[in-house]
Amino acid sequence: MEKFEINILGCGSALPTTKHNLSSQVVSFRDKLHMIDCGEGSQLQFRKLKLNFNRLTNIFISHLHGDHCFGLPGFISTLGLLGRTSDLHIFAQPDAEKVFRPLLDYFCKGLAYSVIFHSFDPFKHQLIYEDRGLQVFTIPLKHRVPTAGFLFVEKPKALHINRESCDFFQVPISQYGNIKAGNDFITSNGEVIPNHRLTNKPQTPRRYAYCSDTAYEEKIVPIIQGVDLLYHEATFLHSDLVRAKETFHSSSIEAASIAKKAEVGQLILGHFSARYPNEKVLLEEAQSVFPNTILSSETKSFVL
Amino acid sequence: MEKFEINILGCGSALPTTKHNLSSQVVSFRDKLHMIDCGEGSQLQFRKLKLNFNRLTNIFISHLHGDHCFGLPGFISTLGLLGRTSDLHIFAQPDAEKVFRPLLDYFCKGLAYSVIFHSFDPFKHQLIYEDRGLQVFTIPLKHRVPTAGFLFVEKPKALHINRESCDFFQVPISQYGNIKAGNDFITSNGEVIPNHRLTNKPQTPRRYAYCSDTAYEEKIVPIIQGVDLLYHEATFLHSDLVRAKETFHSSSIEAASIAKKAEVGQLILGHFSARYPNEKVLLEEAQSVFPNTILSSETKSFVL
């Protein structure tokens, strides 16, 4: 099975601490790395995890709060120093280019590669990136500023030929393309062999959803329905719900409720506030609603 | 003796590594903290060293290369989250405000404190900051972009009264002010008691010089003559002098030659390139020219 892995570079909120770095993750799919958010210090975390800078293709920025994007100028500058020549694509809201381009023009003159901004509408659920094996969709979230989460979807694979069965019905190899495309087979004496007898179903496409920062937002449930893995922010304990609502963040109970409604495979909590010295309390609270919940932590990785 | 201490937050060059953070130091003098340079990750180093964010008054930026100032937006944002209300002063070249103000306007709206930029001419040696006990002067350096080092000078203190001697010559306490100001004393029978017999000299004012980034530049010698402590960049070994010259950096031999010519008390090497896995080679090279040389390292502090 092809690699589909999530590496947590930072899962703290607002203030970096000795325990948690600022928001950043890397989705490793096939030969490419896709970064989600890039808080200050992300380049160092990337290095600590021994991720390959050359494999990084895209950076997706959820929203324009400093703790999710202040690592960009340093990261871009470092890629230049490391000799990068291939384009770097940044997917973000239109303002991102407006605020960062002047800084890059001043500090990163003469880069041997291009930084290409692709802007998206954070209020729409839409496809914003696609390659041979992967699609990335936005997930409109509910925060103090326009914010979008990201849904990473593996593209469906072709059906697998059941060799034994095809041999039995004497399917010529020239017909394998048709069979893989889902067609039935008609034998020389006119008998129709239904496709499902000639093929094995491919593995169900894997899906990962990143939802941070956001208040409780049921509208995302249909978008993330049944994903294998959901990273959902849980900045506060439910006892601090008033503060969560004020700041458009979620409690861990709320994160777990979304996971339950969306019937996801597993929930990872993140975007931890420094006010809780031990996140176990957040975990226990969430598990009371959605048992298959775990805590994110720096340098942890999750394989789908 | 009043506290005069240098804390190294980062002494790496260009690329942050797991070993070295990007350029940043804190000069602690009396009740105030003065930061020099603010590379990415400086706020976290500041926190790790348990320095008091409230005591930070000024940030001095030597030059506008990312590894010396990309930590500013995050630092400023964090001070806001920590509830700062007192002004923060940033001393830098005029371009600094031009490039960072738009970013602060976008990301740090509604700060409860003011960020005040004070611009200086990096080509001039001049006083740029002064308070009750300290003066800070620029040191014009020689780099690819306009760059200034900083000279921190303790203000001279008043003479100390020699109580025993004053009692012997029956100097009335009302005259102590005059004596402290350096005047002689005339006894009731007209005898002149020279000031030096009535006073003890105060401790010589302490001085610290920060010179990074810079090529070998003898013009700085008179400015830093006899400082107690000199931090001088030593990005390269002398065998890589060609590369040092190309990039307007110094070799450790060059750093040591400056220290020797300026007859400084002690030399600290810094701004280490990631190309040398062990900086001991830089140290040994420098010590062959100027024996009282040490290596800087993160979280090290130097008391003057």
Coordinates of C-alpha atoms in Angstrom, one line a residue:
Chain A
M1 CA 0.0 0.0 0.0
E2 CA 1.3 3.4 -0.9
K3 CA 2.4 5.7 1.9
F4 CA -0.1 8.1 3.3
E5 CA 1.2 9.5 6.5
I6 CA 0.6 12.6 8.7
N7 CA 3.5 14.1 10.6
I8 CA 2.8 16.5 13.4
L9 CA 5.3 19.4 13.4
G10 CA 3.4 21.5 15.9
C11 CA 0.1 21.3 17.7
G12 CA 0.1 24.2 20.2
S13 CA -2.1 27.3 20.0
A14 CA -1.1 30.9 19.8
L15 CA 2.0 30.8 22.0
P16 CA 4.9 28.4 21.3
T17 CA 6.0 26.7 24.5
T18 CA 8.8 24.4 25.4
K19 CA 6.2 21.6 25.1
H20 CA 4.3 22.6 21.9
N21 CA 5.3 24.2 18.6
L22 CA 2.9 26.2 16.6
S23 CA 0.6 24.7 14.0
S24 CA 2.1 22.7 11.2
Q25 CA 1.8 19.3 9.8
V26 CA 3.1 17.4 6.8
V27 CA 1.1 15.0 4.8
S28 CA 3.3 12.5 3.1
F29 CA 1.6 10.8 0.1
R30 CA 3.6 8.8 -2.5
D31 CA 6.6 10.8 -3.4
K32 CA 5.3 14.2 -2.3
L33 CA 5.1 16.1 0.9
H34 CA 2.3 18.6 1.5
M35 CA 2.6 21.0 4.4
I36 CA -0.5 22.2 6.3
D37 CA 0.1 25.5 8.0
C38 CA 3.5 26.9 8.8
G39 CA 3.8 28.5 12.2
E40 CA 7.1 30.0 13.4
G41 CA 9.7 27.3 13.9
S42 CA 8.2 24.9 11.4
Q43 CA 11.4 24.7 9.4
L44 CA 13.3 23.5 12.4
Q45 CA 10.6 20.9 13.2
F46 CA 10.7 19.7 9.6
R47 CA 14.5 19.3 10.0
K48 CA 14.2 17.5 13.3
L49 CA 11.8 15.0 11.7
K50 CA 14.3 14.4 9.0
L51 CA 11.7 15.2 6.3
N52 CA 13.1 15.7 2.9
F53 CA 13.0 19.4 1.9
N54 CA 13.2 18.4 -1.8
R55 CA 10.0 16.4 -1.6
L56 CA 7.9 19.3 -0.3
T57 CA 5.6 20.5 -3.1
N58 CA 2.8 22.4 -1.6
I59 CA 2.0 24.4 1.5
F60 CA -1.7 24.8 2.5
I61 CA -2.5 27.7 4.8
S62 CA -5.8 27.4 6.7
H63 CA -6.1 31.0 7.8
L64 CA -4.1 34.2 8.3
H65 CA -3.3 34.2 12.0
G66 CA 0.4 34.5 12.8
D67 CA 0.6 31.2 14.6
H68 CA -0.4 29.4 11.4
C69 CA 1.8 31.2 8.9
F70 CA 4.7 33.2 10.5
G71 CA 7.1 30.4 9.6
L72 CA 6.6 31.0 5.9
P73 CA 9.3 33.6 5.2
G74 CA 12.0 31.6 7.0
F75 CA 10.9 28.3 5.4
I76 CA 11.0 29.9 1.9
S77 CA 14.3 31.5 2.5
T78 CA 15.8 28.2 3.8
L79 CA 14.6 26.3 0.7
G80 CA 16.5 28.8 -1.3
L81 CA 19.7 28.3 0.7
L82 CA 19.3 24.6 0.2
G83 CA 19.5 25.0 -3.5
R84 CA 15.8 24.4 -4.5
T85 CA 15.0 25.0 -8.1
S86 CA 11.5 23.5 -8.4
D87 CA 8.4 25.6 -7.9
L88 CA 6.8 25.9 -4.4
H89 CA 3.0 26.2 -4.4
I90 CA 1.2 28.0 -1.6
F91 CA -2.5 27.5 -1.3
A92 CA -4.1 30.2 0.8
Q93 CA -6.6 33.1 0.8
P94 CA -6.0 36.0 -1.5
D95 CA -4.6 38.2 1.3
A96 CA -1.7 35.8 1.8
E97 CA 0.1 36.9 -1.3
K98 CA -0.7 40.5 -0.5
V99 CA 1.0 40.4 2.9
F100 CA 3.9 38.0 2.2
R101 CA 4.9 38.9 -1.3
P102 CA 6.5 42.2 -0.4
L103 CA 8.4 40.5 2.4
L104 CA 9.7 37.8 0.0
D105 CA 10.6 40.5 -2.6
Y106 CA 12.7 42.3 0.0
F107 CA 14.3 39.4 1.8
C108 CA 14.4 36.6 -0.7
K109 CA 15.6 38.3 -3.8
G110 CA 17.2 36.0 -6.4
L111 CA 15.7 32.7 -5.3
A112 CA 16.4 30.0 -7.9
Y113 CA 12.9 28.8 -7.6
S114 CA 9.4 30.3 -7.9
V115 CA 6.9 30.7 -5.0
I116 CA 3.5 30.5 -6.6
F117 CA 0.5 31.5 -4.6
H118 CA -2.9 29.9 -5.4
S119 CA -5.8 31.6 -3.8
F120 CA -9.0 29.9 -2.7
D121 CA -12.3 31.0 -1.3
P122 CA -12.4 29.8 2.3
F123 CA -16.2 29.9 2.4
K124 CA -16.6 27.3 -0.3
H125 CA -16.1 23.5 -0.2
Q126 CA -14.1 22.9 -3.4
L127 CA -11.3 21.1 -5.0
I128 CA -8.1 23.2 -4.9
Y129 CA -5.4 20.7 -5.7
E130 CA -5.1 17.5 -7.7
D131 CA -2.3 15.2 -8.9
R132 CA -2.2 11.7 -10.1
G133 CA -3.1 10.2 -6.8
L134 CA -4.5 12.8 -4.6
Q135 CA -7.1 15.5 -4.3
V136 CA -7.3 18.3 -1.8
F137 CA -10.6 20.0 -0.9
T138 CA -11.3 23.0 1.3
I139 CA -13.6 22.6 4.3
P140 CA -15.2 26.0 5.3
L141 CA -14.7 26.4 9.0
K142 CA -16.1 28.9 11.6
H143 CA -13.4 31.2 13.1
R144 CA -12.7 34.8 13.9
V145 CA -11.2 35.3 10.4
P146 CA -12.0 33.4 7.2
T147 CA -10.7 29.9 7.7
A148 CA -10.7 26.7 5.8
G149 CA -9.7 23.2 6.8
F150 CA -8.4 20.7 4.2
L151 CA -9.6 17.3 3.1
F152 CA -7.0 15.0 1.6
V153 CA -8.5 12.3 -0.6
E154 CA -6.7 9.5 -2.2
K155 CA -8.0 9.0 -5.8
P156 CA -10.0 5.8 -6.4
K157 CA -7.9 3.1 -7.9
A158 CA -8.8 0.8 -10.8
L159 CA -10.3 -2.6 -10.1
H160 CA -7.8 -5.4 -9.7
I161 CA -8.0 -8.3 -12.2
N162 CA -8.8 -11.6 -10.6
R163 CA -6.3 -13.7 -12.7
E164 CA -7.7 -17.1 -11.7
S165 CA -11.2 -16.2 -12.7
C166 CA -10.2 -14.5 -15.9
D167 CA -8.2 -17.6 -16.9
F168 CA -11.2 -19.8 -16.1
F169 CA -13.5 -17.7 -18.4
Q170 CA -10.7 -17.5 -21.0
V171 CA -10.6 -13.7 -21.0
P172 CA -7.9 -12.5 -23.5
I173 CA -5.3 -10.2 -22.0
S174 CA -6.3 -7.6 -24.6
Q175 CA -9.6 -7.3 -22.7
Y176 CA -8.0 -6.6 -19.3
G177 CA -8.3 -2.8 -19.8
N178 CA -12.0 -3.0 -20.3
I179 CA -12.5 -5.3 -17.4
K180 CA -10.4 -3.0 -15.1
A181 CA -12.6 -0.1 -16.3
G182 CA -15.6 -2.0 -14.8
N183 CA -17.1 -3.6 -18.0
D184 CA -18.5 -7.1 -18.1
F185 CA -17.1 -9.8 -20.4
I186 CA -19.0 -11.6 -23.1
T187 CA -17.7 -15.0 -24.0
S188 CA -17.4 -16.4 -27.5
N189 CA -20.7 -18.2 -27.0
G190 CA -22.5 -15.0 -25.8
E191 CA -22.5 -15.7 -22.1
V192 CA -22.2 -12.5 -20.0
I193 CA -19.7 -12.7 -17.2
P194 CA -20.5 -9.9 -14.7
N195 CA -17.5 -7.7 -13.9
H196 CA -17.5 -8.5 -10.2
R197 CA -16.7 -12.1 -10.9
L198 CA -13.6 -11.1 -12.8
T199 CA -12.2 -8.4 -10.5
N200 CA -11.3 -7.7 -6.9
K201 CA -12.3 -4.4 -5.4
P202 CA -9.4 -2.0 -4.8
Q203 CA -8.8 -0.7 -1.3
T204 CA -11.2 2.0 -0.3
P205 CA -9.6 5.4 -0.9
R206 CA -8.1 6.8 2.3
R207 CA -9.1 10.3 3.5
Y208 CA -7.7 12.7 6.0
A209 CA -9.4 15.9 7.3
Y210 CA -7.6 18.8 9.0
C211 CA -10.0 21.1 10.9
S212 CA -8.2 24.0 12.7
D213 CA -9.0 26.6 13.9
T214 CA -12.8 26.4 14.3
A215 CA -15.7 26.8 16.6
Y216 CA -18.2 23.9 16.7
E217 CA -19.5 23.7 13.2
E218 CA -21.9 21.0 12.2
K219 CA -21.9 22.0 8.6
I220 CA -18.6 20.3 8.1
V221 CA -20.1 16.9 9.0
P222 CA -21.2 15.9 5.5
I223 CA -17.8 16.9 4.1
I224 CA -15.8 14.8 6.4
Q225 CA -18.3 12.0 6.7
G226 CA -16.4 8.7 7.3
V227 CA -12.9 10.0 6.9
D228 CA -10.2 7.6 8.2
L229 CA -8.6 10.3 10.3
L230 CA -9.8 13.6 11.6
Y231 CA -7.5 16.2 13.2
H232 CA -9.8 18.6 15.0
E233 CA -8.8 21.4 17.2
A234 CA -9.6 21.1 20.9
T235 CA -8.2 24.4 22.3
F236 CA -10.4 24.3 25.5
L237 CA -12.0 22.0 28.0
H238 CA -15.7 22.0 28.0
S239 CA -15.7 23.9 31.3
D240 CA -14.1 26.8 29.4
L241 CA -16.8 26.8 26.7
V242 CA -17.6 30.5 27.2
R243 CA -14.0 31.3 26.3
A244 CA -14.1 28.9 23.4
K245 CA -17.2 30.5 22.0
E246 CA -15.7 34.0 22.4
T247 CA -12.6 33.1 20.5
F248 CA -14.3 30.8 18.0
H249 CA -12.5 27.7 19.1
S250 CA -13.8 24.3 20.1
S251 CA -13.8 22.3 23.3
S252 CA -12.7 18.7 23.3
I253 CA -16.3 17.6 23.8
E254 CA -17.3 19.5 20.7
A255 CA -14.4 18.1 18.6
A256 CA -15.5 14.6 19.7
S257 CA -19.2 15.4 18.9
I258 CA -18.2 16.3 15.3
A259 CA -16.1 13.1 15.1
K260 CA -19.1 11.0 16.3
K261 CA -21.6 12.7 14.0
A262 CA -19.2 12.3 11.0
E263 CA -18.5 8.7 12.0
V264 CA -14.8 9.1 11.4
G265 CA -12.3 6.3 11.9
Q266 CA -10.2 8.1 14.5
L267 CA -10.0 11.5 16.0
I268 CA -6.7 13.4 16.8
L269 CA -7.0 16.3 19.1
G270 CA -4.7 19.3 18.7
H271 CA -4.2 23.1 18.9
F272 CA -3.6 22.8 22.6
S273 CA -3.8 25.8 24.9
A274 CA -0.9 26.4 27.2
R275 CA -3.4 26.8 30.1
Y276 CA -3.7 23.0 30.5
P277 CA -0.4 21.5 31.8
N278 CA -1.6 18.0 30.9
E279 CA -3.7 17.4 27.9
K280 CA -4.9 14.1 29.3
V281 CA -8.0 15.9 30.7
L282 CA -8.9 17.0 27.1
L283 CA -8.4 13.4 25.9
E284 CA -10.6 11.9 28.6
E285 CA -13.3 14.4 28.0
A286 CA -13.3 13.7 24.3
Q287 CA -13.2 9.9 24.8
S288 CA -16.4 10.1 26.9
V289 CA -18.1 11.1 23.6
F290 CA -15.9 9.4 21.0
P291 CA -13.7 6.6 22.3
N292 CA -11.3 6.3 19.4
T293 CA -9.6 9.6 20.2
I294 CA -5.9 10.3 20.6
L295 CA -3.8 13.3 21.4
S296 CA -1.4 14.7 18.8
S297 CA 2.1 15.6 19.8
E298 CA 5.2 17.0 18.1
T299 CA 7.1 14.4 16.1
K300 CA 4.2 11.9 16.2
S301 CA 3.2 10.5 12.9
F302 CA 0.0 8.7 11.9
V303 CA -0.2 6.2 9.1
L304 CA -3.4 5.8 7.2
Chain B
M1 CA 27.9 45.5 41.2
E2 CA 24.9 46.0 39.0
K3 CA 23.9 43.2 36.6
F4 CA 25.4 43.3 33.1
E5 CA 24.9 40.0 31.4
I6 CA 24.7 38.7 27.9
N7 CA 22.4 35.7 27.1
I8 CA 22.9 33.9 23.9
L9 CA 19.5 32.9 22.4
G10 CA 21.0 31.8 19.0
C11 CA 24.4 31.8 17.4
G12 CA 23.9 29.9 14.2
S13 CA 24.1 31.3 10.7
A14 CA 21.5 31.3 7.9
L15 CA 20.0 27.9 8.6
P16 CA 18.6 26.9 12.0
T17 CA 19.7 23.4 12.9
T18 CA 19.0 21.1 15.8
K19 CA 22.2 22.5 17.3
H20 CA 22.1 26.2 16.7
N21 CA 19.2 28.7 16.6
L22 CA 19.3 31.8 14.5
S23 CA 21.0 35.0 15.7
S24 CA 19.6 36.6 18.9
Q25 CA 21.0 37.7 22.2
V26 CA 19.7 39.5 25.2
V27 CA 21.7 42.1 27.1
S28 CA 20.4 42.3 30.7
F29 CA 21.4 45.6 32.3
R30 CA 19.9 46.7 35.6
D31 CA 16.1 46.2 35.3
K32 CA 15.9 46.2 31.6
L33 CA 16.4 43.6 28.8
H34 CA 17.7 44.7 25.4
M35 CA 17.5 42.2 22.6
I36 CA 20.0 42.1 19.8
D37 CA 18.6 40.6 16.6
C38 CA 15.6 38.4 16.5
G39 CA 15.9 35.4 14.1
E40 CA 13.0 32.9 13.8
G41 CA 12.5 31.0 17.0
S42 CA 13.9 33.7 19.3
Q43 CA 10.6 34.0 21.3
L44 CA 10.9 30.3 22.2
Q45 CA 14.6 30.6 23.2
F46 CA 13.6 33.7 25.3
R47 CA 11.0 31.5 27.0
K48 CA 13.4 28.6 27.5
L49 CA 15.9 30.9 29.2
K50 CA 13.1 32.0 31.5
L51 CA 13.8 35.6 30.6
N52 CA 11.1 38.0 31.7
F53 CA 9.1 39.3 28.7
N54 CA 7.9 42.3 30.8
R55 CA 11.5 43.5 31.3
L56 CA 12.2 43.6 27.5
T57 CA 12.4 47.3 26.4
N58 CA 14.3 47.4 23.2
I59 CA 15.2 45.3 20.2
F60 CA 18.2 46.3 18.2
I61 CA 18.4 44.8 14.6
S62 CA 21.8 44.7 13.0
H63 CA 20.7 44.2 9.4
L64 CA 17.8 43.1 7.3
H65 CA 18.6 39.5 6.5
G66 CA 15.9 37.1 7.5
D67 CA 18.1 35.1 9.9
H68 CA 18.4 38.2 12.0
C69 CA 14.8 39.5 12.0
F70 CA 12.2 36.9 10.9
G71 CA 11.4 36.3 14.6
L72 CA 10.0 39.8 15.0
P73 CA 6.4 39.3 14.0
G74 CA 5.9 36.3 16.2
F75 CA 7.7 38.0 19.1
I76 CA 5.6 41.1 18.8
S77 CA 2.4 39.1 18.5
T78 CA 3.3 37.0 21.6
L79 CA 4.0 40.1 23.7
G80 CA 0.5 41.2 22.8
L81 CA -1.0 37.9 23.9
L82 CA 0.9 38.1 27.2
G83 CA -0.9 41.4 27.9
R84 CA 1.9 43.9 27.3
T85 CA 0.9 47.5 27.6
S86 CA 4.3 49.3 27.6
D87 CA 5.9 50.5 24.4
L88 CA 8.4 48.3 22.6
H89 CA 11.2 50.1 20.8
I90 CA 12.8 48.7 17.8
F91 CA 16.1 50.2 16.6
A92 CA 16.8 49.3 13.0
Q93 CA 17.4 50.8 9.6
P94 CA 14.6 52.7 7.9
D95 CA 13.6 49.8 5.7
A96 CA 12.7 47.7 8.8
E97 CA 9.6 49.7 9.5
K98 CA 8.7 49.7 5.8
V99 CA 8.8 45.9 5.5
F100 CA 7.4 44.9 8.9
R101 CA 4.8 47.6 9.6
P102 CA 2.3 46.3 6.9
L103 CA 2.7 42.8 8.4
L104 CA 2.0 44.0 11.9
D105 CA -0.9 46.1 10.7
Y106 CA -2.4 43.0 9.2
F107 CA -1.6 40.4 11.8
C108 CA -1.3 42.3 15.1
K109 CA -4.3 44.6 15.0
G110 CA -5.5 45.8 18.3
L111 CA -2.3 45.4 20.3
A112 CA -2.6 47.0 23.7
Y113 CA 0.9 48.4 23.3
S114 CA 2.8 50.4 20.7
V115 CA 5.7 49.2 18.6
I116 CA 7.9 52.2 17.9
F117 CA 10.6 52.0 15.2
H118 CA 13.7 54.2 15.6
S119 CA 15.7 54.2 12.5
F120 CA 19.5 54.7 12.4
D121 CA 22.2 55.1 9.8
P122 CA 24.2 51.9 9.7
F123 CA 27.1 53.7 8.1
K124 CA 27.7 56.0 11.1
H125 CA 29.1 55.4 14.5
Q126 CA 26.7 57.2 16.7
L127 CA 24.7 57.1 20.0
I128 CA 21.2 55.6 19.3
Y129 CA 19.9 54.8 22.7
E130 CA 20.5 56.1 26.2
D131 CA 19.0 55.7 29.6
R132 CA 20.0 56.4 33.2
G133 CA 22.8 53.8 33.2
L134 CA 23.5 52.7 29.6
Q135 CA 24.4 54.0 26.2
V136 CA 24.2 52.1 22.9
F137 CA 26.2 53.1 19.9
T138 CA 26.2 51.7 16.4
I139 CA 29.3 50.1 14.9
P140 CA 29.4 50.3 11.1
L141 CA 30.2 46.9 9.7
K142 CA 31.0 45.5 6.3
H143 CA 28.4 43.1 4.9
R144 CA 26.5 42.4 1.7
V145 CA 23.7 44.7 3.0
P146 CA 24.0 47.8 5.3
T147 CA 24.9 46.4 8.7
A148 CA 25.7 47.8 12.1
G149 CA 27.0 46.2 15.2
F150 CA 26.2 47.6 18.7
L151 CA 28.3 48.8 21.5
F152 CA 26.8 48.7 24.9
V153 CA 28.5 51.1 27.3
E154 CA 27.8 51.5 31.0
K155 CA 27.7 55.1 32.0
P156 CA 30.5 56.3 34.2
K157 CA 29.6 56.4 37.8
A158 CA 30.3 59.1 40.4
L159 CA 33.5 58.9 42.5
H160 CA 33.1 57.1 45.8
I161 CA 33.7 59.1 49.0
N162 CA 36.6 57.8 51.1
R163 CA 34.9 58.1 54.5
E164 CA 38.0 57.6 56.6
S165 CA 40.0 60.2 54.7
C166 CA 37.1 62.7 54.6
D167 CA 36.7 62.3 58.4
F168 CA 40.5 62.8 58.9
F169 CA 40.4 66.1 56.9
Q170 CA 37.1 67.1 58.6
V171 CA 35.2 67.5 55.4
P172 CA 31.6 68.4 56.3
I173 CA 29.0 66.1 54.8
S174 CA 27.5 69.1 53.0
Q175 CA 30.6 69.1 50.8
Y176 CA 30.3 65.4 49.8
G177 CA 28.4 66.4 46.6
N178 CA 31.3 68.6 45.5
I179 CA 33.9 66.0 46.3
K180 CA 31.9 63.3 44.4
A181 CA 31.8 65.7 41.4
G182 CA 35.7 65.7 41.4
N183 CA 36.5 68.9 43.2
D184 CA 39.3 69.4 45.7
F185 CA 38.6 70.4 49.3
I186 CA 40.0 73.5 51.0
T187 CA 40.3 73.3 54.8
S188 CA 39.5 76.1 57.2
N189 CA 43.2 77.1 57.3
G190 CA 43.4 77.2 53.4
E191 CA 45.1 73.9 52.8
V192 CA 44.1 72.3 49.5
I193 CA 43.3 68.5 49.8
P194 CA 43.4 67.1 46.3
N195 CA 40.3 65.1 45.3
H196 CA 42.1 61.8 44.8
R197 CA 43.0 61.7 48.5
L198 CA 39.3 62.0 49.4
T199 CA 37.7 59.6 46.9
N200 CA 38.0 56.1 45.5
K201 CA 37.7 55.7 41.8
P202 CA 34.5 54.0 40.7
Q203 CA 34.7 50.7 38.8
T204 CA 35.7 51.3 35.2
P205 CA 32.5 51.3 33.1
R206 CA 31.9 48.0 31.4
R207 CA 31.5 47.7 27.7
Y208 CA 30.1 45.0 25.4
A209 CA 30.4 44.9 21.6
Y210 CA 28.3 42.8 19.1
C211 CA 29.8 42.6 15.6
S212 CA 27.7 40.4 13.3
D213 CA 27.5 40.0 10.4
T214 CA 30.7 41.4 9.0
A215 CA 33.7 40.8 6.8
Y216 CA 37.1 41.6 8.3
E217 CA 36.9 45.3 9.0
E218 CA 39.7 47.1 10.8
K219 CA 37.8 50.4 10.9
I220 CA 35.9 49.0 13.9
V221 CA 39.0 48.6 16.0
P222 CA 39.1 52.2 17.5
I223 CA 35.4 51.9 18.3
I224 CA 35.6 48.7 20.2
Q225 CA 39.1 49.4 21.7
G226 CA 39.5 47.7 25.0
V227 CA 35.9 46.5 25.5
D228 CA 35.5 43.9 28.2
L229 CA 33.7 41.5 25.9
L230 CA 33.5 41.2 22.1
Y231 CA 31.1 39.0 20.2
H232 CA 32.4 38.7 16.7
E233 CA 31.1 36.5 14.0
A234 CA 33.3 33.6 12.8
T235 CA 31.2 32.0 10.1
F236 CA 34.2 30.3 8.4
L237 CA 37.5 28.6 9.0
H238 CA 40.4 30.5 7.6
S239 CA 40.8 27.7 5.0
D240 CA 37.4 28.8 3.6
L241 CA 38.5 32.5 3.4
V242 CA 37.5 32.7 -0.3
R243 CA 34.0 31.8 0.6
A244 CA 34.1 34.2 3.6
K245 CA 35.2 37.1 1.4
E246 CA 32.5 36.3 -1.2
T247 CA 29.7 36.4 1.4
F248 CA 31.2 39.2 3.5
H249 CA 31.7 37.1 6.5
S250 CA 34.8 36.6 8.7
S251 CA 37.0 33.6 9.4
S252 CA 37.8 32.8 13.0
I253 CA 41.4 34.0 12.5
E254 CA 40.0 37.4 11.3
A255 CA 37.7 37.6 14.3
A256 CA 40.7 36.9 16.6
S257 CA 42.9 39.5 14.8
I258 CA 40.3 42.2 15.4
A259 CA 40.1 41.2 19.1
K260 CA 43.9 41.3 19.3
K261 CA 44.2 44.7 17.6
A262 CA 41.4 46.1 19.7
E263 CA 42.9 44.6 22.9
V264 CA 39.5 43.4 24.1
G265 CA 39.1 41.5 27.4
Q266 CA 37.6 38.4 25.9
L267 CA 36.3 37.3 22.5
I268 CA 33.2 35.2 21.9
L269 CA 32.9 33.5 18.6
G270 CA 29.5 33.1 17.0
H271 CA 27.3 32.9 13.8
F272 CA 28.5 29.4 13.2
S273 CA 28.0 27.8 9.8
A274 CA 26.3 24.4 9.8
R275 CA 29.2 23.1 7.6
Y276 CA 31.4 22.6 10.7
P277 CA 30.1 19.7 12.8
N278 CA 32.3 20.8 15.7
E279 CA 33.2 24.4 16.3
K280 CA 36.3 23.4 18.3
V281 CA 38.3 23.9 15.1
L282 CA 37.1 27.5 14.9
L283 CA 38.0 28.0 18.5
E284 CA 41.5 26.5 18.2
E285 CA 42.2 28.6 15.2
A286 CA 41.1 31.8 16.9
Q287 CA 43.0 31.0 20.1
S288 CA 46.2 30.7 18.1
V289 CA 45.9 34.5 17.5
F290 CA 43.9 35.6 20.6
P291 CA 44.1 33.1 23.5
N292 CA 41.2 34.5 25.5
T293 CA 38.6 33.3 23.1
I294 CA 35.5 31.2 23.8
L295 CA 32.7 29.8 21.8
S296 CA 29.2 31.0 22.2
S297 CA 26.4 28.5 22.5
E298 CA 22.7 28.6 23.0
T299 CA 21.5 29.3 26.6
K300 CA 25.1 30.3 27.6
S301 CA 25.3 33.6 29.5
F302 CA 28.3 35.8 30.0
V303 CA 28.5 38.1 33.0
L304 CA 30.6 41.3 32.7

